[in-house]
PDB file of C-alpha atoms in Angstrom:
ATOM      1  CA  MET A 489       0.000   0.000   0.000  1.00 97.00           C
ATOM      2  CA  ARG A 490       1.252   3.438  -0.896  1.00 97.00           C
ATOM      3  CA  VAL A 491      -0.092   6.642   0.535  1.00 98.00           C
ATOM      4  CA  LEU A 492       0.964  10.068  -0.653  1.00 98.00           C
ATOM      5  CA  VAL A 493       0.394  12.349   2.352  1.00 98.00           C
ATOM      6  CA  GLN A 494      -0.038  16.092   1.927  1.00 98.00           C
ATOM      7  CA  ARG A 495      -0.408  18.507   4.822  1.00 98.00           C
ATOM      8  CA  VAL A 496      -3.180  20.946   3.926  1.00 98.00           C
ATOM      9  CA  SER A 497      -4.910  24.022   5.260  1.00 98.00           C
ATOM     10  CA  GLU A 498      -8.079  22.953   3.377  1.00 98.00           C
ATOM     11  CA  ALA A 499      -9.160  20.381   0.812  1.00 98.00           C
ATOM     12  CA  SER A 500     -12.191  18.983  -0.969  1.00 98.00           C
ATOM     13  CA  VAL A 501     -13.104  16.367  -3.540  1.00 98.00           C
ATOM     14  CA  THR A 502     -15.901  16.743  -6.080  1.00 98.00           C
ATOM     15  CA  VAL A 503     -17.624  14.072  -8.200  1.00 97.00           C
ATOM     16  CA  ASP A 504     -20.097  15.046 -10.914  1.00 97.00           C
ATOM     17  CA  GLY A 505     -20.339  18.579  -9.517  1.00 96.00           C
ATOM     18  CA  GLN A 506     -21.109  17.384  -5.966  1.00 97.00           C
ATOM     19  CA  VAL A 507     -18.673  17.755  -3.051  1.00 98.00           C
ATOM     20  CA  THR A 508     -18.235  14.274  -1.575  1.00 97.00           C
ATOM     21  CA  GLY A 509     -15.645  15.172   1.033  1.00 98.00           C
ATOM     22  CA  GLN A 510     -14.226  18.338   2.554  1.00 98.00           C
ATOM     23  CA  ILE A 511     -11.831  19.157   5.386  1.00 98.00           C
ATOM     24  CA  ASP A 512     -10.123  22.143   6.916  1.00 98.00           C
ATOM     25  CA  ARG A 513      -6.651  21.744   8.461  1.00 98.00           C
ATOM     26  CA  GLY A 514      -5.332  18.222   8.190  1.00 98.00           C
ATOM     27  CA  LEU A 515      -4.030  15.684   5.712  1.00 98.00           C
ATOM     28  CA  VAL A 516      -5.012  14.605   2.218  1.00 98.00           C
ATOM     29  CA  LEU A 517      -4.155  10.950   1.671  1.00 98.00           C
ATOM     30  CA  PHE A 518      -3.946   9.565  -1.851  1.00 98.00           C
ATOM     31  CA  ALA A 519      -4.089   5.796  -1.258  1.00 98.00           C
ATOM     32  CA  GLY A 520      -3.100   3.072  -3.715  1.00 98.00           C
ATOM     33  CA  PHE A 521      -3.153  -0.679  -3.219  1.00 98.00           C
ATOM     34  CA  LYS A 522      -1.110  -3.429  -4.843  1.00 97.00           C
ATOM     35  CA  HIS A 523      -1.343  -7.192  -5.127  1.00 96.00           C
ATOM     36  CA  GLY A 524      -0.624  -8.785  -1.760  1.00 95.00           C
ATOM     37  CA  ASP A 525      -1.619  -5.829   0.418  1.00 96.00           C
ATOM     38  CA  THR A 526      -3.448  -6.768   3.613  1.00 95.00           C
ATOM     39  CA  LYS A 527      -5.907  -5.230   6.034  1.00 95.00           C
ATOM     40  CA  GLU A 528      -3.269  -5.533   8.748  1.00 95.00           C
ATOM     41  CA  GLY A 529      -0.822  -3.463   6.710  1.00 95.00           C
ATOM     42  CA  ALA A 530      -3.512  -0.891   5.926  1.00 95.00           C
ATOM     43  CA  GLY A 531      -4.387  -0.540   9.611  1.00 95.00           C
ATOM     44  CA  GLN A 532      -0.754  -0.162  10.631  1.00 95.00           C
ATOM     45  CA  LEU A 533      -0.115   2.474   7.975  1.00 96.00           C
ATOM     46  CA  GLY A 534      -3.225   4.394   9.035  1.00 96.00           C
ATOM     47  CA  GLY A 535      -1.917   4.495  12.607  1.00 95.00           C
ATOM     48  CA  LYS A 536       1.530   5.587  11.461  1.00 96.00           C
ATOM     49  CA  ILE A 537       0.158   8.435   9.341  1.00 97.00           C
ATOM     50  CA  THR A 538      -2.147   9.630  12.122  1.00 96.00           C
ATOM     51  CA  ARG A 539       0.866   9.868  14.444  1.00 96.00           C
ATOM     52  CA  LEU A 540       3.300  11.486  11.959  1.00 97.00           C
ATOM     53  CA  ARG A 541       4.718  14.611  13.594  1.00 98.00           C
ATOM     54  CA  ILE A 542       4.492  16.963  10.622  1.00 98.00           C
ATOM     55  CA  PHE A 543       2.544  19.919  12.029  1.00 98.00           C
ATOM     56  CA  PRO A 544       4.336  22.896  13.585  1.00 97.00           C
ATOM     57  CA  ASP A 545       4.431  23.449  17.325  1.00 97.00           C
ATOM     58  CA  ASN A 546       4.576  26.891  18.989  1.00 96.00           C
ATOM     59  CA  GLU A 547       8.231  27.220  17.962  1.00 96.00           C
ATOM     60  CA  GLY A 548       7.539  26.379  14.324  1.00 94.00           C
ATOM     61  CA  LYS A 549       9.157  22.918  14.515  1.00 96.00           C
ATOM     62  CA  MET A 550       7.341  19.991  12.935  1.00 97.00           C
ATOM     63  CA  ASN A 551       6.623  18.317  16.226  1.00 97.00           C
ATOM     64  CA  LEU A 552       2.850  17.741  16.341  1.00 98.00           C
ATOM     65  CA  SER A 553       0.700  14.975  14.855  1.00 98.00           C
ATOM     66  CA  LEU A 554      -2.716  15.080  13.261  1.00 97.00           C
ATOM     67  CA  GLN A 555      -4.119  13.830  16.564  1.00 95.00           C
ATOM     68  CA  ASP A 556      -2.317  16.594  18.483  1.00 97.00           C
ATOM     69  CA  ILE A 557      -3.863  19.359  16.364  1.00 97.00           C
ATOM     70  CA  GLY A 558      -7.325  17.783  16.103  1.00 96.00           C
ATOM     71  CA  GLY A 559      -7.100  17.722  12.315  1.00 97.00           C
ATOM     72  CA  ALA A 560      -8.990  15.669   9.752  1.00 98.00           C
ATOM     73  CA  MET A 561      -8.162  13.406   6.820  1.00 98.00           C
ATOM     74  CA  LEU A 562      -9.453  13.430   3.272  1.00 98.00           C
ATOM     75  CA  ILE A 563      -8.777   9.964   1.824  1.00 98.00           C
ATOM     76  CA  VAL A 564      -8.850   9.530  -1.958  1.00 98.00           C
ATOM     77  CA  SER A 565      -8.221   6.238  -3.778  1.00 97.00           C
ATOM     78  CA  GLN A 566      -5.535   6.504  -6.438  1.00 96.00           C
ATOM     79  CA  PHE A 567      -4.373   3.364  -8.244  1.00 95.00           C
ATOM     80  CA  THR A 568      -1.957   5.451 -10.337  1.00 95.00           C
ATOM     81  CA  LEU A 569       0.446   5.471  -7.362  1.00 96.00           C
ATOM     82  CA  TYR A 570       1.471   2.055  -8.703  1.00 96.00           C
ATOM     83  CA  ALA A 571       2.190   3.307 -12.222  1.00 95.00           C
ATOM     84  CA  ASP A 572       5.353   1.895 -13.743  1.00 94.00           C
ATOM     85  CA  ALA A 573       6.707   4.225 -16.419  1.00 94.00           C
ATOM     86  CA  ARG A 574      10.155   2.656 -16.798  1.00 94.00           C
ATOM     87  CA  ARG A 575       9.428   1.239 -20.259  1.00 93.00           C
ATOM     88  CA  GLY A 576       7.732   3.080 -23.080  1.00 92.00           C
ATOM     89  CA  ASN A 577       5.501   6.111 -22.745  1.00 94.00           C
ATOM     90  CA  ARG A 578       2.329   4.448 -21.494  1.00 95.00           C
ATOM     91  CA  PRO A 579       2.528   3.568 -17.790  1.00 95.00           C
ATOM     92  CA  SER A 580       1.718   0.032 -16.734  1.00 95.00           C
ATOM     93  CA  TYR A 581      -0.564  -0.521 -13.757  1.00 95.00           C
ATOM     94  CA  SER A 582       0.086  -4.257 -13.442  1.00 94.00           C
ATOM     95  CA  GLN A 583       1.199  -3.893  -9.804  1.00 95.00           C
ATOM     96  CA  ALA A 584      -2.106  -2.287  -8.762  1.00 96.00           C
ATOM     97  CA  ALA A 585      -4.620  -4.497  -6.991  1.00 96.00           C
ATOM     98  CA  ARG A 586      -7.772  -5.513  -8.834  1.00 96.00           C
ATOM     99  CA  PRO A 587     -10.616  -3.038  -8.187  1.00 96.00           C
ATOM    100  CA  GLU A 588     -12.669  -5.355  -5.969  1.00 96.00           C
ATOM    101  CA  VAL A 589      -9.652  -6.058  -3.739  1.00 97.00           C
ATOM    102  CA  ALA A 590      -8.528  -2.423  -3.694  1.00 97.00           C
ATOM    103  CA  GLU A 591     -12.017  -1.196  -2.779  1.00 97.00           C
ATOM    104  CA  GLU A 592     -12.206  -3.568   0.192  1.00 97.00           C
ATOM    105  CA  LEU A 593      -8.792  -2.381   1.413  1.00 97.00           C
ATOM    106  CA  TYR A 594      -9.724   1.256   0.792  1.00 98.00           C
ATOM    107  CA  ARG A 595     -12.867   0.922   2.903  1.00 97.00           C
ATOM    108  CA  TYR A 596     -10.950  -0.908   5.633  1.00 97.00           C
ATOM    109  CA  PHE A 597      -8.251   1.816   5.645  1.00 97.00           C
ATOM    110  CA  ILE A 598     -10.931   4.509   6.048  1.00 98.00           C
ATOM    111  CA  GLU A 599     -12.548   2.696   8.967  1.00 97.00           C
ATOM    112  CA  ALA A 600      -9.160   2.011  10.593  1.00 97.00           C
ATOM    113  CA  CYS A 601      -8.379   5.760  10.496  1.00 97.00           C
ATOM    114  CA  ARG A 602     -11.820   6.623  11.861  1.00 97.00           C
ATOM    115  CA  GLY A 603     -11.278   4.043  14.600  1.00 96.00           C
ATOM    116  CA  LEU A 604      -8.301   6.092  15.777  1.00 94.00           C
ATOM    117  CA  GLY A 605     -10.650   9.005  16.441  1.00 94.00           C
ATOM    118  CA  THR A 606      -9.730  10.937  13.321  1.00 94.00           C
ATOM    119  CA  PRO A 607     -12.486  12.708  11.371  1.00 97.00           C
ATOM    120  CA  VAL A 608     -12.342  11.280   7.835  1.00 98.00           C
ATOM    121  CA  ALA A 609     -13.862  12.564   4.597  1.00 98.00           C
ATOM    122  CA  THR A 610     -13.512  10.601   1.360  1.00 98.00           C
ATOM    123  CA  GLY A 611     -13.656  10.586  -2.362  1.00 95.00           C
ATOM    124  CA  VAL A 612     -15.635   7.988  -4.336  1.00 97.00           C
ATOM    125  CA  PHE A 613     -13.855   4.771  -5.274  1.00 97.00           C
ATOM    126  CA  GLN A 614     -13.258   4.462  -9.063  1.00 95.00           C
ATOM    127  CA  ALA A 615     -14.952   7.793  -9.789  1.00 96.00           C
ATOM    128  CA  HIS A 616     -13.465  10.600 -11.833  1.00 97.00           C
ATOM    129  CA  MET A 617     -12.729  13.163  -9.107  1.00 97.00           C
ATOM    130  CA  GLN A 618     -11.566  16.744  -8.889  1.00 98.00           C
ATOM    131  CA  VAL A 619      -9.416  17.223  -5.809  1.00 98.00           C
ATOM    132  CA  HIS A 620      -8.810  20.763  -4.611  1.00 98.00           C
ATOM    133  CA  LEU A 621      -6.280  21.383  -1.888  1.00 98.00           C
ATOM    134  CA  THR A 622      -4.035  23.986  -0.414  1.00 98.00           C
ATOM    135  CA  ASN A 623      -0.792  22.244   0.438  1.00 97.00           C
ATOM    136  CA  ASP A 624       0.526  23.749   3.664  1.00 97.00           C
ATOM    137  CA  GLY A 625       4.298  24.112   3.754  1.00 94.00           C
ATOM    138  CA  PRO A 626       4.357  22.477   1.310  1.00 95.00           C
ATOM    139  CA  VAL A 627       4.689  19.161   3.118  1.00 97.00           C
ATOM    140  CA  THR A 628       4.349  15.991   1.044  1.00 97.00           C
ATOM    141  CA  ILE A 629       5.452  12.540   2.249  1.00 97.00           C
ATOM    142  CA  MET A 630       5.257   9.116   0.579  1.00 97.00           C
ATOM    143  CA  CYS A 631       4.432   6.273   2.975  1.00 96.00           C
ATOM    144  CA  ASP A 632       4.575   2.618   1.981  1.00 93.00           C
ATOM    145  CA  SER A 633       3.379  -0.407   3.925  1.00 89.00           C
ATOM    146  CA  ASP A 634       6.446  -2.314   2.671  1.00 83.00           C
ATOM    147  CA  ASP A 635       8.810   0.072   4.503  1.00 71.00           C
TER     148      ASP A 635
END
């Protein structure tokens, strides 16, 4: 599982002209799943991301977590995180999990994050989405369940 984490001051996702998820200060998580990913790995990564100390404290040092600041998450599925563009000009997505497997893991990941007490908004699995965000910092971190 790969999650691209972006610290934001605000973010929203829109599908067919309707806002499906919106947050103020917090994290946008673009989540992709590959063959062999597990619910256990998704739960562990959700806990890790929730505890990442990437928000500034009173001295401006990145020393506070999402939990510390009472922030929220906007979780968006994104299979293209497993794009392989090493050969040719058309990326291969052969590492990405099949949609039915990825959707189950996506839903589990959302519930695992909510279970940690984090407010979670979402996109719509397999939908064409417009994601609007204001990256704060900017701070962008790639997290992988294999690491």
